[in-house]
Amino acid sequence: MSFRGIIIVLSLFVLGIAFSGFASYSQTIVTPHSEVTIDGKKLAQQNCASCHGKDLKGDAGPNLHEKGALLTEETIAQIIHDGVNGKMPPMGGGGLKNDKEVAAVAKYITSLGESK
Ligand code: HEC
């Protein structure tokens, strides 16, 4: 192979590495987007099930399937945000970090009401 041939092969090799590096870099930017969705069901299981029961069908606290059918999303969000007269701690006892998480849980609770 000529010297020129070696140079061409070498530059193709370097380009290949640069491109594969770019490809994996663009992947790391894309991944977090798919994790942005807040999982209301998971948050409810983590923050509400301890008092409202494993399936949220009632334990120390009332059955949330019934409450989901009775109350609006806004009302439930308000209840989660403020708690209930010292009987239920606000923000799922501190497990919920912001209004978006509260809203996601509230939406999930109303969906329980519909699935009855
Ligand atoms: C430490 C225990 C505890 C946790 C944790 C808890 N709750 Fe409660 N919750 C209660 C109790 C007790 C009541 C009943 C209060 C009462 O007697 O009026 C209640 C009542 C409610 C009500 C009905 C209020 C009404 O006015 O009828 C809703 C809705 C509710 N909880 C949702 C949730 C959601 C959603 C979560 C998770 C983010 C949660 N709770 C976490 C104990 C808890």
Coordinates of C-alpha atoms and ligand atoms in Angstrom, one line a residue:
M1 CA 0.0 0.0 0.0
S2 CA 1.2 3.4 -0.8
F3 CA 1.9 6.1 1.8
R4 CA -1.1 8.0 0.5
G5 CA -3.2 4.8 0.9
I6 CA -2.2 4.5 4.5
I7 CA -3.1 8.1 5.2
I8 CA -6.5 7.7 3.7
V9 CA -7.2 4.5 5.7
L10 CA -6.0 6.2 8.8
S11 CA -8.2 9.3 8.3
L12 CA -11.2 7.1 7.7
F13 CA -10.4 5.3 11.0
V14 CA -10.1 8.5 12.9
L15 CA -13.4 9.8 11.4
G16 CA -15.1 6.6 12.4
I17 CA -14.0 7.0 16.0
A18 CA -15.1 10.6 16.0
F19 CA -18.5 9.7 14.6
S20 CA -19.1 6.8 17.1
G21 CA -18.2 9.2 19.9
F22 CA -20.7 11.7 18.6
A23 CA -23.4 9.0 18.3
S24 CA -23.0 8.0 21.9
Y25 CA -22.9 11.6 23.0
S26 CA -26.2 12.4 21.3
Q27 CA -27.7 9.4 23.0
T28 CA -26.8 10.7 26.5
I29 CA -28.7 13.9 25.7
V30 CA -31.8 12.1 24.6
T31 CA -32.1 9.6 27.5
P32 CA -33.2 12.1 30.3
H33 CA -36.2 13.3 28.2
S34 CA -37.8 9.9 28.5
E35 CA -37.5 10.0 32.3
V36 CA -39.1 13.4 32.7
T37 CA -42.7 11.9 32.9
I38 CA -43.9 11.8 36.5
D39 CA -45.4 8.4 37.4
G40 CA -48.4 9.2 39.5
K41 CA -49.1 5.6 40.2
K42 CA -45.7 4.9 41.5
L43 CA -45.6 8.0 43.6
A44 CA -49.0 7.1 45.1
Q45 CA -47.8 3.6 46.0
Q46 CA -44.7 5.1 47.6
N47 CA -46.4 7.9 49.5
C48 CA -50.0 6.9 50.1
A49 CA -50.1 3.1 50.4
S50 CA -48.7 3.1 53.9
C51 CA -51.9 4.6 55.2
H52 CA -54.4 4.0 52.5
G53 CA -53.6 0.4 51.9
K54 CA -51.6 -1.6 49.5
D55 CA -54.1 -1.2 46.6
L56 CA -55.2 2.2 48.0
K57 CA -58.5 0.5 49.0
G58 CA -58.3 1.7 52.6
D59 CA -56.4 0.9 55.8
A60 CA -55.7 3.6 58.4
G61 CA -56.9 6.2 55.8
P62 CA -60.1 5.9 53.6
N63 CA -60.4 3.9 50.4
L64 CA -59.0 6.2 47.7
H65 CA -60.9 4.4 44.9
E66 CA -64.1 5.8 46.5
K67 CA -62.5 9.3 47.0
G68 CA -61.3 9.3 43.4
A69 CA -64.9 8.8 42.2
L70 CA -66.2 11.5 44.6
L71 CA -63.6 14.3 44.4
T72 CA -62.1 16.3 41.5
E73 CA -58.5 16.3 40.6
E74 CA -58.1 19.8 42.0
T75 CA -59.7 18.9 45.3
I76 CA -57.5 15.8 45.7
A77 CA -54.4 17.9 44.9
Q78 CA -55.4 20.4 47.5
I79 CA -55.9 17.6 50.1
I80 CA -52.5 16.1 49.3
H81 CA -50.9 19.5 49.4
D82 CA -52.4 20.6 52.8
G83 CA -53.0 17.2 54.5
V84 CA -56.0 16.6 56.7
N85 CA -56.2 18.1 60.2
G86 CA -53.1 16.5 61.4
K87 CA -54.6 13.0 60.5
M88 CA -52.9 13.0 57.2
P89 CA -49.5 14.7 56.7
P90 CA -49.1 17.3 53.8
M91 CA -47.2 16.4 50.6
G92 CA -47.4 12.6 51.3
G93 CA -45.4 13.2 54.5
G94 CA -42.7 15.1 52.5
G95 CA -42.2 12.3 49.9
L96 CA -43.7 14.5 47.2
K97 CA -41.4 17.3 46.1
N98 CA -43.6 19.8 44.1
D99 CA -47.0 20.6 42.7
K100 CA -46.3 18.6 39.5
E101 CA -45.9 15.4 41.6
V102 CA -49.0 16.3 43.6
A103 CA -51.0 16.8 40.4
A104 CA -49.7 13.5 38.9
V105 CA -50.8 11.6 42.1
A106 CA -54.2 13.5 42.1
K107 CA -54.8 12.5 38.5
Y108 CA -54.0 8.9 39.2
I109 CA -56.4 8.9 42.2
T110 CA -59.3 10.1 40.0
S111 CA -58.4 7.4 37.5
L112 CA -59.0 4.9 40.2
G113 CA -62.5 6.3 40.7
E114 CA -63.2 5.8 36.9
S115 CA -62.0 2.2 36.9
K116 CA -64.5 1.0 39.4
Ligands
HEC1 C1 -49.8 9.1 57.6 C2 -51.0 8.5 56.9 C3 -51.4 9.0 55.6 C4 -50.7 9.2 54.4 C5 -49.2 8.9 54.2 C6 -51.6 9.6 53.4 N1 -52.9 9.7 54.0 FE1 -54.6 10.4 53.0 N2 -55.6 10.3 54.7 C7 -55.1 9.7 55.9 C8 -56.2 9.7 56.9 C9 -56.1 9.2 58.3 C10 -57.4 10.3 56.3 C11 -58.8 10.5 56.8 C12 -58.8 11.9 57.5 C13 -60.2 12.1 58.1 O1 -60.5 11.4 59.1 O2 -60.9 13.0 57.6 C14 -56.9 10.6 54.9 C15 -57.8 11.1 53.9 C16 -57.5 11.3 52.6 C17 -58.4 11.7 51.6 C18 -59.8 12.1 51.8 C19 -60.0 13.4 52.4 C20 -61.5 13.8 52.5 O3 -61.7 15.0 52.8 O4 -62.4 13.0 52.3 C21 -57.7 11.7 50.4 C22 -58.2 12.1 49.0 C23 -56.4 11.3 50.7 N3 -56.2 11.0 52.0 C24 -55.4 11.1 49.8 C25 -54.1 10.8 50.1 C26 -53.0 10.7 49.1 C27 -53.2 10.8 47.6 C28 -51.9 10.3 49.7 C29 -50.5 10.2 49.1 C30 -49.9 11.3 48.5 C31 -52.2 10.2 51.1 N4 -53.5 10.5 51.3 C32 -51.3 9.9 52.1 C33 -53.9 9.3 56.2 C34 -52.8 9.4 55.3

